[in-house]
């Protein structure tokens, strides 16, 4: 089976050519010395770690899975050692706050590294990914005392994090949760709860595991306004920072799952476990959504990572597998990559992965601007764009990522269904990304029902204006991509106006939401392909790399962008066809 090849050349192209990374970072205090050359050197080393250390554990970890024995979770062979190497190499603190021992590098590097991590071993990548999300919530809302006690070792990776939201009767609607938190009289609380679907809830890596748990105080009102957030460590921490007694929390069982078998997804019991309030009482969702939004972007990158790895292996197989006659009938058998339908599957995956990586890079740059730009207006505008794109990245990247995994499996034919080729694992692992951290339907509703109406639609309008500038000024050779993208943008603008005019009609918003999100991202991908094609056409030295970019851009414009025609029609056809059938007749 072909090894995973980290796409560092594609990352270099985006940073150096497409987005002018050096100038972008030079405008941000603290990042003046960060440039594309440094970024690429770091990503090259990160890619080697992912390809050499983590990918070899991907299949074995899936086959062995995690085990719960005598209340203790054992991860697959090699995982504890790989995690130790991960921490010792400093990858846990890549973008962490230097105040607490992090390297303080831009979010862009973190996003691109996370892609490679997810390509190589998605189950493993969840451990540091969830930890980073927990760090963000603690950093934004916890007391200085809690930050000082927990953040240094979490940012280094010595300690890991998990978030405990879901209960058997409270999933997306967290207002239904029943977990309780009783004041202990010493500033701490006693947490009583059973949570399900807790990724990284326990493991055998050593160190501490910091759970962020949603629960209600005794006098809390019903609904989401009565929810508070608590920091609940696996081990209590002494004043000198060393680990003390084990807290009263335990793993009730491990979930038996379709995929990510090497990731321990736990049922967690908190039996009067000691915890500390994070943020204000009754405002736990504010703190938790800081973590969840970070995780939603991370999950979107997981979809991208899976698609890249699956597409790479499908291309290698298609070059080698001999079957059928050439199109002119003169040769047989021929590599299946010569057949149009196989090429369509491979190009669909490549067209998604390259555009998604570009859009993720652009979004990450906006995150860096939002956190560091000296001008308040620039920070506010960038933060708005990140909020707008968060549900898009999460849902669209994971939808397309799963579709790419399935197409890549299809290229293998019957071999794709057999475990030893690895493709069925990609399909199984990718499927969860469409579900956890808020299902993709919920993300679509967030975009269509919450994000679009912000500022009366002006936030989306600003984003569309950014696209128009590039589409209208594209170099002549890129017009064959820019012009159909501009037409698709017109469809997106009309669909946006339609949804804004029906903002008070929940049926119309709900019926159109998933189609709207797909329309939104296809146009965004067209924008990214226009930029990549333009830079390829004007490269000082035109190479096969640039030729491939232009060819894939043309494929996207001709074979994928036309989907926007049907999506606009579906969005504006109203909700009646969905809502008129009574539930009992389904």
XYZ file of C-alpha atoms in Angstrom:
586
model
C 0.000 0.000 0.000
C 1.328 3.442 -0.937
C 2.591 5.555 1.936
C 0.987 8.883 2.756
C 2.903 11.775 1.212
C 2.476 15.024 3.185
C 1.383 17.742 0.694
C 3.976 20.264 1.820
C 4.545 21.546 -1.737
C 0.872 22.490 -1.948
C 1.145 24.235 1.416
C 4.261 26.103 0.255
C 2.393 27.254 -2.860
C -0.482 28.623 -0.786
C 1.737 30.426 1.711
C 4.324 31.797 -0.689
C 2.270 32.521 -3.799
C -1.478 32.557 -3.243
C -1.829 34.366 0.096
C 1.389 36.381 0.482
C 1.907 34.912 3.925
C 5.013 36.961 4.696
C 3.238 40.294 4.287
C 0.164 39.067 6.165
C 2.227 37.997 9.172
C 4.456 41.087 9.108
C 1.379 43.199 9.876
C 0.621 41.236 13.057
C 2.517 42.118 16.270
C 4.534 39.144 17.472
C 4.593 37.448 14.079
C 6.978 39.833 12.322
C 9.696 37.193 12.079
C 7.374 34.414 10.905
C 7.609 33.839 7.157
C 6.783 31.175 4.594
C 10.281 29.718 4.657
C 10.090 29.126 8.410
C 6.537 27.811 8.153
C 7.426 25.323 5.430
C 10.458 24.050 7.323
C 8.250 23.361 10.350
C 5.570 21.700 8.215
C 8.181 19.504 6.532
C 9.269 18.162 9.915
C 5.652 17.772 10.990
C 4.893 15.864 7.823
C 7.776 13.475 8.469
C 6.510 12.794 11.986
C 2.997 12.101 10.710
C 4.150 9.865 7.839
C 6.909 7.989 9.681
C 5.471 7.616 13.199
C 1.697 7.950 13.035
C 0.556 6.467 9.732
C 2.120 3.042 10.431
C -0.119 2.871 13.532
C -3.307 3.772 11.671
C -4.396 0.337 10.465
C -3.027 -1.604 13.453
C -4.733 0.820 15.815
C -8.016 0.369 13.967
C -7.764 -3.431 14.122
C -6.707 -3.624 17.760
C -8.898 -0.830 19.097
C -9.088 0.396 22.671
C -9.874 -1.870 25.609
C -11.388 -1.286 29.052
C -9.984 -3.643 31.651
C -10.635 -3.259 35.377
C -11.743 0.313 34.835
C -8.593 1.278 32.928
C -8.434 2.195 29.237
C -5.653 0.673 27.150
C -4.993 2.271 23.765
C -3.569 0.177 20.892
C 0.051 -0.896 20.870
C 2.402 1.902 19.941
C 0.034 4.742 20.791
C 1.483 5.640 24.218
C 5.004 5.664 22.777
C 3.902 7.724 19.770
C 2.187 10.229 22.035
C 5.305 10.551 24.178
C 7.334 11.239 21.031
C 4.710 13.767 19.903
C 5.018 15.700 23.166
C 8.809 15.507 23.313
C 9.036 16.889 19.775
C 6.981 19.908 20.842
C 4.032 19.406 18.500
C 1.498 19.831 21.303
C 2.474 23.459 21.891
C 2.807 24.566 18.271
C 0.299 27.438 18.458
C 0.073 27.571 22.259
C 0.384 30.778 24.259
C 4.061 31.464 25.100
C 2.936 32.783 28.486
C 2.201 29.166 29.401
C 5.049 27.512 27.525
C 3.627 27.359 24.009
C 5.534 28.209 20.850
C 3.084 30.941 19.867
C 3.146 30.201 16.132
C 0.316 31.345 13.856
C -2.934 29.409 13.641
C -2.188 28.799 9.964
C 0.626 26.403 10.841
C -1.582 24.619 13.342
C -4.341 24.088 10.772
C -1.957 22.745 8.128
C -0.250 20.470 10.643
C -3.656 19.219 11.809
C -4.479 18.250 8.241
C -1.406 16.013 8.051
C -2.150 14.625 11.496
C -5.665 13.685 10.385
C -4.432 12.161 7.121
C -1.932 9.966 8.923
C -3.963 8.869 11.925
C -7.290 10.503 12.696
C -7.831 8.589 15.954
C -4.479 9.764 17.312
C -5.058 13.336 16.190
C -8.117 13.655 18.402
C -6.003 13.530 21.576
C -4.092 16.799 20.941
C -7.009 18.304 19.021
C -9.416 18.013 21.954
C -6.731 19.185 24.350
C -6.223 22.358 22.345
C -9.957 23.076 22.386
C -10.064 22.660 26.163
C -7.080 24.989 26.466
C -8.951 27.696 24.545
C -11.953 27.533 26.859
C -9.795 27.634 29.983
C -7.646 30.456 28.609
C -10.687 32.609 27.790
C -12.836 32.012 30.879
C -11.021 30.402 33.823
C -9.495 32.229 36.766
C -5.820 33.114 36.717
C -5.255 30.450 39.367
C -6.759 27.703 37.217
C -4.865 28.922 34.158
C -1.551 28.848 35.980
C -2.233 25.389 37.388
C -3.470 23.641 34.246
C -2.475 25.435 31.065
C 1.324 24.879 31.003
C 1.070 21.101 31.091
C -1.936 21.006 28.778
C -0.222 23.190 26.200
C 2.919 21.054 26.354
C 0.745 17.975 25.893
C 1.856 16.355 29.141
C -1.772 16.596 30.234
C -4.679 16.118 27.836
C -8.221 17.474 27.650
C -11.743 16.230 26.989
C -15.148 17.843 26.872
C -18.169 16.243 28.491
C -21.414 17.612 27.106
C -23.685 14.860 25.874
C -26.038 12.798 28.007
C -28.313 9.969 26.948
C -31.283 12.352 26.841
C -29.453 15.572 25.948
C -27.497 15.800 22.723
C -27.878 18.820 20.454
C -30.493 20.256 22.849
C -28.232 20.770 25.848
C -31.045 22.515 27.694
C -32.292 19.035 28.614
C -29.175 17.957 30.500
C -29.587 16.825 34.112
C -26.019 16.838 35.469
C -25.728 18.523 38.867
C -23.003 20.534 40.562
C -23.212 21.093 44.336
C -21.033 23.717 46.076
C -18.521 22.019 48.393
C -18.005 25.088 50.583
C -14.332 25.536 49.746
C -14.701 27.099 46.287
C -14.953 23.746 44.544
C -18.022 21.781 43.467
C -19.184 18.170 43.570
C -20.183 16.999 40.099
C -22.817 14.290 39.704
C -23.318 13.142 36.139
C -23.113 10.439 33.516
C -21.922 11.594 30.107
C -21.744 9.663 26.850
C -19.692 9.951 23.658
C -16.676 11.410 25.500
C -13.705 11.250 23.132
C -10.329 10.939 24.884
C -12.210 10.465 28.157
C -9.443 8.218 29.413
C -6.221 6.649 28.119
C -2.910 5.143 29.186
C -0.559 7.953 28.171
C 0.134 8.971 31.768
C -0.310 12.482 33.133
C -3.650 14.082 33.873
C -6.857 14.314 31.835
C -8.778 17.563 32.234
C -12.513 17.191 31.660
C -14.682 20.210 30.967
C -18.137 19.207 32.169
C -21.483 20.943 31.701
C -23.760 20.763 34.747
C -26.412 22.726 36.667
C -26.044 24.472 39.998
C -28.802 23.767 42.573
C -30.645 27.050 41.946
C -30.161 27.052 38.162
C -33.198 27.705 35.952
C -34.275 25.221 33.321
C -32.944 25.484 29.789
C -29.563 26.523 28.467
C -29.370 29.627 30.667
C -29.009 27.375 33.701
C -25.927 25.529 32.501
C -22.466 26.104 33.974
C -19.048 24.738 32.984
C -16.684 22.957 35.359
C -13.074 21.840 35.169
C -12.855 18.273 36.493
C -9.379 16.655 36.471
C -8.785 12.912 36.503
C -6.236 13.510 39.260
C -6.414 16.324 41.777
C -3.433 18.646 41.515
C -1.350 19.576 44.552
C -0.176 23.119 45.265
C 3.269 22.306 43.869
C 1.717 21.154 40.566
C 2.260 17.436 41.128
C -0.538 14.905 40.851
C -2.435 13.931 43.960
C -5.293 11.533 44.576
C -7.492 10.283 41.783
C -10.737 12.203 41.455
C -14.036 10.322 41.766
C -14.687 9.875 38.083
C -14.568 6.637 36.147
C -15.114 5.055 32.750
C -18.399 3.157 32.723
C -17.790 1.608 29.312
C -16.285 2.202 25.894
C -18.610 2.909 22.983
C -18.566 0.291 20.202
C -18.259 2.410 17.088
C -18.269 2.266 13.307
C -14.845 3.892 13.090
C -12.023 5.682 14.959
C -11.486 2.452 16.892
C -8.138 3.629 18.263
C -9.786 6.611 19.936
C -11.360 5.791 23.337
C -14.923 7.128 23.242
C -16.138 6.743 26.802
C -19.206 6.675 28.960
C -17.989 8.759 31.907
C -19.376 8.645 35.430
C -18.774 11.603 37.732
C -19.635 10.451 41.254
C -19.315 13.579 43.404
C -16.186 14.404 41.437
C -14.385 17.563 42.482
C -14.537 20.380 39.968
C -14.041 24.123 39.644
C -16.260 26.648 37.915
C -15.002 27.976 34.577
C -16.527 31.345 33.740
C -19.682 32.753 35.287
C -22.463 30.629 36.799
C -25.192 29.934 34.264
C -23.004 30.944 31.312
C -21.352 27.622 30.665
C -22.373 27.480 27.043
C -20.468 30.695 26.331
C -17.292 29.024 27.532
C -18.094 25.675 25.991
C -18.785 27.182 22.582
C -15.291 28.672 22.596
C -14.060 25.109 22.765
C -16.680 23.760 20.383
C -16.026 26.347 17.684
C -12.331 25.496 17.802
C -13.246 21.821 17.575
C -15.647 22.400 14.674
C -12.850 23.929 12.628
C -10.591 21.050 13.655
C -13.202 18.482 12.600
C -13.511 20.174 9.217
C -9.766 19.750 8.818
C -10.188 16.077 9.692
C -12.489 15.755 6.675
C -9.828 17.391 4.520
C -7.103 15.153 5.941
C -9.021 11.941 5.283
C -9.815 13.025 1.718
C -6.166 13.826 0.959
C -4.917 10.465 2.196
C -7.678 8.483 0.476
C -7.225 10.327 -2.823
C -3.466 9.795 -2.801
C -3.865 6.051 -2.401
C -6.617 5.854 -5.023
C -4.424 7.654 -7.562
C -1.526 5.275 -6.900
C -3.809 2.251 -7.296
C -5.384 3.611 -10.492
C -1.950 4.033 -12.063
C -1.052 0.409 -11.370
C -4.314 -1.503 -11.758
C -4.689 -2.905 -15.303
C -8.170 -3.459 -16.662
C -10.101 -2.812 -19.886
C -9.101 -1.352 -23.235
C -7.811 2.087 -24.109
C -10.333 4.578 -25.458
C -9.182 3.995 -29.040
C -9.383 0.237 -28.556
C -5.742 -0.250 -29.542
C -4.331 -1.350 -26.163
C -5.426 -3.799 -23.467
C -5.242 -4.058 -20.599
C -4.563 -0.465 -19.582
C -4.193 1.281 -16.229
C -7.667 2.196 -15.025
C -6.577 5.822 -14.671
C -7.113 6.036 -18.432
C -10.871 5.484 -18.040
C -12.968 8.698 -17.875
C -15.142 7.656 -14.946
C -12.116 6.744 -12.823
C -10.543 10.087 -13.679
C -13.753 11.845 -12.664
C -13.622 10.222 -9.223
C -9.954 11.052 -8.741
C -10.300 14.624 -9.985
C -13.349 15.220 -7.787
C -11.294 14.335 -4.727
C -8.354 16.447 -5.841
C -10.565 19.418 -6.729
C -12.059 19.324 -3.238
C -8.853 18.750 -1.255
C -6.816 21.517 -2.891
C -9.635 24.074 -2.697
C -10.469 23.117 0.891
C -6.837 23.484 1.950
C -6.783 26.937 0.368
C -10.017 28.025 2.058
C -8.806 26.622 5.393
C -5.554 28.563 5.049
C -7.444 31.768 4.239
C -9.729 31.211 7.243
C -6.783 30.543 9.551
C -5.144 33.788 8.425
C -8.369 35.574 9.385
C -8.128 33.937 12.813
C -4.609 35.270 13.231
C -5.742 38.738 12.134
C -8.669 38.579 14.573
C -6.350 37.813 17.469
C -3.388 40.115 16.713
C -4.095 42.911 14.263
C -3.389 46.330 15.807
C -6.596 47.857 14.377
C -9.858 47.041 16.131
C -11.884 47.258 12.925
C -9.640 44.723 11.206
C -9.886 42.384 14.191
C -13.680 42.693 14.296
C -14.115 42.138 10.561
C -11.813 39.112 10.568
C -13.578 37.630 13.574
C -16.910 38.000 11.794
C -15.610 36.165 8.750
C -14.316 33.318 10.921
C -17.721 33.043 12.596
C -19.409 32.958 9.185
C -17.091 30.267 7.854
C -16.920 28.009 10.926
C -20.095 26.025 10.110
C -19.103 25.978 6.434
C -15.674 24.486 7.126
C -17.072 21.954 9.579
C -19.987 20.727 7.491
C -18.817 21.130 3.912
C -15.304 19.796 4.477
C -16.635 16.705 6.232
C -19.388 16.103 3.663
C -16.929 16.375 0.791
C -14.325 14.476 2.801
C -16.666 11.524 3.262
C -17.696 11.670 -0.396
C -14.027 11.644 -1.417
C -13.326 8.657 0.834
C -16.223 6.771 -0.788
C -15.097 7.700 -4.323
C -11.540 6.661 -3.508
C -12.792 3.346 -2.174
C -14.802 2.909 -5.386
C -11.663 3.291 -7.481
C -10.347 0.127 -5.824
C -13.417 -1.874 -6.805
C -13.749 -5.020 -4.706
C -10.343 -4.422 -3.129
C -11.716 -1.221 -1.629
C -14.122 -3.306 0.434
C -11.329 -5.467 1.840
C -9.661 -4.406 5.063
C -6.051 -4.979 3.988
C -6.176 -2.124 1.434
C -7.171 0.414 4.078
C -9.846 2.215 2.110
C -12.814 0.955 4.100
C -11.212 2.400 7.239
C -11.120 5.850 5.666
C -14.841 5.559 4.910
C -15.655 4.428 8.451
C -13.435 7.011 10.117
C -14.658 9.879 7.932
C -18.314 9.183 8.716
C -18.140 10.450 12.307
C -16.876 13.856 11.198
C -20.318 14.593 9.744
C -21.901 13.827 13.112
C -19.839 14.936 16.084
C -19.265 18.527 17.249
C -22.742 19.343 15.951
C -24.238 17.389 13.067
C -23.867 18.903 9.631
C -27.569 19.681 9.496
C -27.127 21.760 12.650
C -24.157 23.528 11.053
C -26.248 24.351 7.991
C -28.983 25.783 10.211
C -26.355 27.828 12.049
C -25.178 29.311 8.745
C -28.606 29.937 7.221
C -30.528 30.827 10.356
C -27.983 32.561 12.586
C -24.937 33.731 10.658
C -26.626 35.149 7.547
C -28.901 37.579 9.449
C -25.920 39.095 11.312
C -25.817 42.844 10.595
C -28.810 42.397 8.321
C -26.792 40.219 5.971
C -23.855 42.629 5.708
C -21.369 40.071 7.024
C -22.064 37.737 4.112
C -22.082 40.701 1.732
C -18.547 41.652 2.818
C -17.393 38.106 2.211
C -18.950 38.067 -1.251
C -17.286 41.412 -2.011
C -13.880 39.863 -1.279
C -14.614 37.204 -3.861
C -15.731 39.709 -6.478
C -12.474 41.637 -6.307
C -10.462 38.544 -7.233
C -12.949 37.284 -9.802
C -13.121 40.640 -11.598
C -9.339 41.138 -11.644
C -8.272 37.599 -12.539
C -5.545 37.303 -15.157
C -6.959 36.620 -18.645
C -5.947 32.973 -18.671
C -7.983 32.325 -15.519
C -11.223 33.713 -16.983
C -12.466 30.213 -17.755
C -12.568 29.626 -13.989
C -13.364 33.161 -12.833
C -16.361 33.721 -15.114
C -18.368 30.598 -14.176
C -17.484 31.261 -10.530
C -18.845 34.812 -10.867
C -22.061 33.390 -12.334
C -22.289 30.943 -9.433
C -21.690 33.821 -7.013
C -24.732 35.532 -8.547
C -26.764 32.418 -7.703
C -25.407 32.477 -4.156
C -26.321 36.139 -3.753
C -29.863 35.502 -5.003
C -30.220 32.523 -2.661
C -28.926 34.647 0.198
C -31.490 37.358 -0.528
C -34.193 34.698 -0.624
C -33.210 33.325 2.809
C -32.905 36.782 4.339
C -36.386 37.611 3.071
C -37.672 34.463 4.806
C -35.600 34.860 7.968
C -38.713 34.617 10.164
C -39.954 31.436 8.465
C -38.244 28.507 10.169
C -39.665 25.988 7.688
C -38.140 27.789 4.690
C -34.784 28.208 6.438
C -34.721 24.581 7.552
C -35.685 23.264 4.131
C -33.004 25.266 2.339
C -30.145 25.137 4.857
C -28.100 22.147 3.695
C -28.437 23.069 0.020
C -27.457 26.629 0.847
C -24.328 25.553 2.711
C -23.218 23.415 -0.230
C -23.885 26.268 -2.651
C -21.920 28.590 -0.384
C -18.867 26.367 -0.262
C -18.857 25.504 -3.970
C -18.693 29.202 -4.785
C -15.978 29.653 -2.157
C -14.021 26.821 -3.744
C -14.418 28.472 -7.149
C -12.929 31.613 -5.647
C -9.972 29.655 -4.293
C -9.454 27.882 -7.624
C -9.493 31.217 -9.430
C -6.724 32.479 -7.160
C -4.662 29.307 -7.500
C -5.068 29.186 -11.281
C -4.096 32.859 -11.612
C -0.918 32.325 -9.570
C -0.069 29.204 -11.531
C -0.482 30.968 -14.861
C 1.826 33.809 -13.802
C 4.495 31.669 -12.131
C 8.052 32.677 -13.002
C 8.868 29.065 -13.817
C 5.898 27.091 -15.162
C 6.215 23.526 -13.852
C 4.121 20.330 -13.931
C 2.865 21.397 -10.490
C 1.319 24.532 -11.993
C -0.027 22.625 -14.979
C -1.855 20.288 -12.618
C -3.369 23.194 -10.687
C -4.755 24.756 -13.857
C -6.148 21.438 -15.133
C -7.875 20.636 -11.835
C -9.245 24.193 -11.643
C -10.754 23.737 -15.102
C -12.267 20.409 -14.062
C -13.827 22.044 -11.015
C -15.283 24.886 -13.103
C -16.733 22.578 -15.735
C -17.785 19.497 -13.769
C -18.448 20.538 -10.152
C -19.450 24.201 -10.193
C -22.578 23.498 -12.322
C -24.068 21.858 -9.218
C -24.829 25.412 -8.099
C -27.570 25.687 -10.753
C -29.616 22.888 -9.209
C -28.869 24.034 -5.668
C -30.265 27.509 -6.324
C -33.422 25.987 -7.802
C -33.839 23.675 -4.827
C -33.346 26.491 -2.299
C -35.976 28.735 -3.884
C -38.564 25.992 -4.446
C -39.960 26.548 -0.948
C -40.541 24.085 1.874
C -43.968 22.770 0.862
C -42.714 19.503 -0.662
C -40.934 18.694 2.605
C -43.645 19.705 5.041
C -47.007 18.777 3.513
C -46.878 15.015 4.251
C -48.195 14.120 7.704
C -45.692 12.317 9.929
C -47.806 9.149 10.189
C -47.602 8.621 6.417
C -43.816 8.449 6.239
